[in-house]
Amino acid sequence: DIQMTQSPSTLSASVGDRVTITCRASQNINIWLAWYQHKPGKAPNLLIYKASTLESGVPSRFSGSGSGTEHTLTISNLQPEDFATYYCQQYNNYPWTFGQGTKVEI
Amino acid sequence: EVQLLESGGGLVQPGGSLRLSCAASGFTFNNFAMNWVRQAPGKGLEWVSGISGSGANTYYADSVKGRFTISRDKSKTTLYLQMSGLRVDDTAVYYCAKDRFSGSFSPFDQWGQGTLVTVSS
């Protein structure tokens, strides 16, 4: 199985900050990586797919990059509604696997 | 508007069984693979199982293989997860999730609100 390792596990930031989350895969997943935002009590929300494609309706302050085993999610100009937990997910090989999550907090 | 509505969660004893349902609407159900993803209390997201649009192909996480069975009913546009041999560590909120694209290599673009399964004696 492909292991997905996110860093950091927790990130303290302020409104207006630029933050970066890293996701490393244990093997090559090409560009088959997605990023989700998850808030307590709500359904996860797809932000980015195919490593860098912004999902429709997602603000442009979210961006993704990477290929192979190294991927990043960047949030520019952090907004109050962005405080949440973020997960990467590979869909290159079954079983699909998620990173352990990165909690972005104030 | 796409809607995914899970049901069937509840309290079950270790070793017991439960069947989850996910009623889907607002899209052509047969065209998209569907998935179950869970989140244990205080933990992250874990993909559990997936099924192709036709239902011909099914996939499972190692942690549930041999105990859980995914299926879908075209006429009822409903996804199922039959869970047996339940263990305490199966306790989680279970979400159904729709593939973004038809075919392979797709993330999940629509999720239900989740149903809680608690395995406890």
CSV table of C-alpha atoms in Angstrom, one decimal:
chain,number,residue,atom,x,y,z
A,1,ASP,CA,0.0,0.0,0.0
A,2,ILE,CA,1.1,3.6,-0.7
A,3,GLN,CA,1.8,5.5,2.5
A,4,MET,CA,1.0,9.2,2.5
A,5,THR,CA,2.9,11.4,5.1
A,6,GLN,CA,1.8,14.9,5.7
A,7,SER,CA,3.7,17.6,7.4
A,8,PRO,CA,3.3,19.4,9.7
A,9,SER,CA,0.6,17.7,11.7
A,10,THR,CA,-0.5,21.0,13.2
A,11,LEU,CA,0.1,24.5,11.9
A,12,SER,CA,-0.5,27.7,13.8
A,13,ALA,CA,-1.1,30.7,11.6
A,14,SER,CA,-2.9,34.1,11.4
A,15,VAL,CA,-5.3,35.6,9.1
A,16,GLY,CA,-3.4,36.9,6.0
A,17,ASP,CA,-0.6,34.4,6.3
A,18,ARG,CA,0.7,32.1,3.5
A,19,VAL,CA,0.9,28.5,4.6
A,20,THR,CA,2.2,25.4,3.0
A,21,ILE,CA,1.4,21.8,3.7
A,22,THR,CA,3.6,19.0,2.3
A,23,CYS,CA,2.5,15.5,1.4
A,24,ARG,CA,5.0,12.7,0.6
A,25,ALA,CA,4.1,9.5,-1.0
A,26,SER,CA,6.0,6.3,-0.3
A,27,GLN,CA,6.1,5.6,-4.0
A,28,ASN,CA,5.5,7.5,-7.3
A,29,ILE,CA,1.9,8.6,-7.6
A,30,ASN,CA,2.5,10.8,-10.6
A,31,ILE,CA,-0.1,13.6,-10.4
A,32,TRP,CA,-2.9,11.5,-9.0
A,33,LEU,CA,-3.2,13.5,-5.8
A,34,ALA,CA,-6.1,15.4,-4.2
A,35,TRP,CA,-6.4,17.8,-1.3
A,36,TYR,CA,-9.5,18.1,0.9
A,37,GLN,CA,-10.6,20.5,3.6
A,38,HIS,CA,-12.5,19.1,6.5
A,39,LYS,CA,-14.3,20.9,9.2
A,40,PRO,CA,-15.8,19.2,12.3
A,41,GLY,CA,-19.3,17.9,11.8
A,42,LYS,CA,-19.2,18.6,8.0
A,43,ALA,CA,-18.5,16.6,4.9
A,44,PRO,CA,-14.9,16.9,3.5
A,45,ASN,CA,-14.6,19.3,0.6
A,46,LEU,CA,-12.5,18.7,-2.5
A,47,LEU,CA,-10.1,21.6,-3.1
A,48,ILE,CA,-7.5,20.4,-5.6
A,49,TYR,CA,-7.2,17.3,-7.8
A,50,LYS,CA,-4.6,16.0,-10.3
A,51,ALA,CA,-2.1,17.6,-8.0
A,52,SER,CA,-2.7,21.2,-9.2
A,53,THR,CA,-6.2,21.6,-10.7
A,54,LEU,CA,-8.4,23.8,-8.6
A,55,GLU,CA,-11.9,22.4,-8.1
A,56,SER,CA,-14.8,24.5,-9.4
A,57,GLY,CA,-15.9,27.1,-6.8
A,58,VAL,CA,-12.8,26.8,-4.7
A,59,PRO,CA,-11.1,30.2,-4.0
A,60,SER,CA,-7.9,30.9,-6.0
A,61,ARG,CA,-5.9,31.4,-2.8
A,62,PHE,CA,-5.7,27.6,-2.7
A,63,SER,CA,-3.0,26.1,-5.0
A,64,GLY,CA,-1.3,22.7,-5.4
A,65,SER,CA,1.9,21.6,-6.9
A,66,GLY,CA,4.1,18.6,-7.2
A,67,SER,CA,4.5,15.3,-9.0
A,68,GLY,CA,5.9,11.9,-8.2
A,69,THR,CA,6.3,11.6,-4.5
A,70,GLU,CA,6.4,15.2,-3.3
A,71,HIS,CA,3.3,17.4,-3.3
A,72,THR,CA,2.3,20.7,-1.6
A,73,LEU,CA,-0.8,22.6,-0.8
A,74,THR,CA,-0.4,26.4,-0.4
A,75,ILE,CA,-3.0,28.7,1.0
A,76,SER,CA,-2.3,32.4,0.3
A,77,ASN,CA,-3.8,35.1,2.4
A,78,LEU,CA,-5.4,32.8,4.9
A,79,GLN,CA,-9.0,33.6,5.7
A,80,PRO,CA,-11.0,32.9,9.0
A,81,GLU,CA,-13.0,30.2,7.2
A,82,ASP,CA,-9.8,28.3,6.2
A,83,PHE,CA,-9.1,27.1,9.7
A,84,ALA,CA,-9.7,23.4,9.3
A,85,THR,CA,-8.0,20.1,8.8
A,86,TYR,CA,-6.5,19.3,5.4
A,87,TYR,CA,-5.9,15.9,3.9
A,88,CYS,CA,-4.0,14.7,0.9
A,89,GLN,CA,-5.2,11.6,-0.9
A,90,GLN,CA,-3.5,9.5,-3.6
A,91,TYR,CA,-5.6,7.8,-6.2
A,92,ASN,CA,-2.9,6.3,-8.3
A,93,ASN,CA,-3.1,2.8,-6.9
A,94,TYR,CA,-5.7,0.9,-4.8
A,95,PRO,CA,-6.1,1.0,-1.9
A,96,TRP,CA,-6.6,4.7,-2.1
A,97,THR,CA,-4.9,6.3,1.0
A,98,PHE,CA,-5.1,9.6,2.8
A,99,GLY,CA,-2.4,11.5,4.7
A,100,GLN,CA,-2.9,11.7,8.4
A,101,GLY,CA,-4.1,15.3,8.2
A,102,THR,CA,-2.8,18.8,8.9
A,103,LYS,CA,-4.8,20.9,11.3
A,104,VAL,CA,-4.5,24.6,10.6
A,105,GLU,CA,-5.3,26.6,13.7
A,106,ILE,CA,-5.0,30.1,15.0
B,1,GLU,CA,-28.1,19.1,-7.1
B,2,VAL,CA,-26.2,16.0,-6.0
B,3,GLN,CA,-27.4,14.5,-2.8
B,4,LEU,CA,-25.9,11.6,-0.9
B,5,LEU,CA,-27.8,10.5,2.2
B,6,GLU,CA,-26.3,7.8,4.5
B,7,SER,CA,-28.3,5.7,6.9
B,8,GLY,CA,-28.1,2.6,8.9
B,9,GLY,CA,-25.5,3.5,11.5
B,10,GLY,CA,-26.0,2.7,15.2
B,11,LEU,CA,-24.7,0.8,18.1
B,12,VAL,CA,-23.6,-2.8,17.6
B,13,GLN,CA,-21.8,-5.3,19.7
B,14,PRO,CA,-18.4,-6.6,18.7
B,15,GLY,CA,-18.7,-9.4,16.2
B,16,GLY,CA,-22.1,-8.1,15.1
B,17,SER,CA,-23.3,-6.9,11.7
B,18,LEU,CA,-24.7,-3.7,10.2
B,19,ARG,CA,-25.7,-2.6,6.7
B,20,LEU,CA,-25.1,1.0,5.7
B,21,SER,CA,-27.0,2.7,2.9
B,22,CYS,CA,-26.3,5.8,0.8
B,23,ALA,CA,-29.2,7.1,-1.2
B,24,ALA,CA,-27.9,9.0,-4.2
B,25,SER,CA,-29.7,11.6,-6.4
B,26,GLY,CA,-29.0,14.5,-8.7
B,27,PHE,CA,-26.6,12.6,-11.1
B,28,THR,CA,-26.5,9.6,-13.4
B,29,PHE,CA,-25.7,7.0,-10.7
B,30,ASN,CA,-24.4,4.3,-13.0
B,31,ASN,CA,-21.8,6.5,-14.5
B,32,PHE,CA,-19.7,7.0,-11.4
B,33,ALA,CA,-17.8,4.8,-9.0
B,34,MET,CA,-18.7,5.2,-5.4
B,35,ASN,CA,-16.8,4.9,-2.2
B,36,TRP,CA,-17.0,4.6,1.6
B,37,VAL,CA,-14.6,6.6,3.7
B,38,ARG,CA,-14.6,6.6,7.5
B,39,GLN,CA,-13.2,8.7,10.3
B,40,ALA,CA,-12.7,7.2,13.7
B,41,PRO,CA,-13.0,9.5,16.7
B,42,GLY,CA,-10.1,11.8,16.9
B,43,LYS,CA,-8.5,10.3,13.8
B,44,GLY,CA,-8.1,11.1,10.2
B,45,LEU,CA,-9.9,10.0,7.1
B,46,GLU,CA,-9.6,6.4,6.0
B,47,TRP,CA,-10.8,5.0,2.6
B,48,VAL,CA,-12.7,1.8,3.2
B,49,SER,CA,-14.1,0.5,0.0
B,50,GLY,CA,-14.9,1.4,-3.6
B,51,ILE,CA,-17.1,0.1,-6.4
B,52,SER,CA,-17.2,0.8,-10.1
B,53,GLY,CA,-20.1,2.4,-11.8
B,54,SER,CA,-21.3,-0.9,-13.2
B,55,GLY,CA,-20.7,-2.7,-9.9
B,56,ALA,CA,-18.5,-5.2,-11.6
B,57,ASN,CA,-15.3,-4.2,-9.7
B,58,THR,CA,-14.9,-3.8,-6.0
B,59,TYR,CA,-12.0,-2.7,-3.9
B,60,TYR,CA,-11.3,-2.8,-0.2
B,61,ALA,CA,-8.8,-1.5,2.4
B,62,ASP,CA,-6.8,-4.3,4.0
B,63,SER,CA,-8.4,-3.4,7.4
B,64,VAL,CA,-11.9,-4.5,6.2
B,65,LYS,CA,-11.2,-7.1,3.5
B,66,GLY,CA,-13.1,-10.3,4.1
B,67,ARG,CA,-15.5,-8.6,6.6
B,68,PHE,CA,-17.1,-5.8,4.6
B,69,THR,CA,-18.9,-6.0,1.3
B,70,ILE,CA,-19.7,-3.0,-0.9
B,71,SER,CA,-22.6,-3.2,-3.4
B,72,ARG,CA,-24.9,-0.9,-5.4
B,73,ASP,CA,-28.5,-1.1,-6.6
B,74,LYS,CA,-29.0,0.7,-10.0
B,75,SER,CA,-32.8,0.8,-9.7
B,76,LYS,CA,-32.7,2.3,-6.2
B,77,THR,CA,-29.6,4.5,-6.9
B,78,THR,CA,-28.3,3.3,-3.6
B,79,LEU,CA,-24.9,2.3,-2.4
B,80,TYR,CA,-24.5,-0.2,0.4
B,81,LEU,CA,-21.9,-1.4,2.8
B,82,GLN,CA,-22.5,-4.7,4.5
B,83,MET,CA,-20.3,-4.9,7.6
B,84,SER,CA,-19.8,-8.1,9.6
B,85,GLY,CA,-17.4,-9.3,12.2
B,86,LEU,CA,-17.4,-5.7,13.5
B,87,ARG,CA,-14.6,-4.7,15.9
B,88,VAL,CA,-14.3,-1.9,18.3
B,89,ASP,CA,-11.8,-0.2,16.0
B,90,ASP,CA,-14.5,0.0,13.3
B,91,THR,CA,-16.2,2.7,15.3
B,92,ALA,CA,-16.3,5.7,13.1
B,93,VAL,CA,-18.4,8.1,11.1
B,94,TYR,CA,-18.9,6.5,7.7
B,95,TYR,CA,-19.2,8.7,4.6
B,96,CYS,CA,-20.2,7.8,1.2
B,97,ALA,CA,-18.4,9.7,-1.5
B,98,LYS,CA,-18.9,10.0,-5.3
B,99,ASP,CA,-16.1,9.9,-7.8
B,100,ARG,CA,-15.5,13.2,-9.6
B,101,PHE,CA,-14.9,11.6,-13.0
B,102,SER,CA,-16.2,8.5,-14.8
B,103,GLY,CA,-13.5,6.0,-15.4
B,104,SER,CA,-10.3,5.6,-13.5
B,105,PHE,CA,-8.1,8.1,-11.6
B,106,SER,CA,-10.7,10.2,-9.8
B,107,PRO,CA,-10.9,12.0,-6.5
B,108,PHE,CA,-14.2,12.4,-4.6
B,109,ASP,CA,-16.2,15.5,-5.3
B,110,GLN,CA,-19.4,14.9,-3.4
B,111,TRP,CA,-19.8,13.5,0.1
B,112,GLY,CA,-22.7,12.6,2.3
B,113,GLN,CA,-23.0,14.0,5.9
B,114,GLY,CA,-22.0,10.7,7.4
B,115,THR,CA,-23.5,8.0,9.6
B,116,LEU,CA,-22.0,7.0,13.0
B,117,VAL,CA,-21.2,3.4,13.7
B,118,THR,CA,-20.4,2.5,17.3
B,119,VAL,CA,-19.1,-0.9,18.1
B,120,SER,CA,-19.2,-1.5,21.8
B,121,SER,CA,-20.3,-4.1,24.3
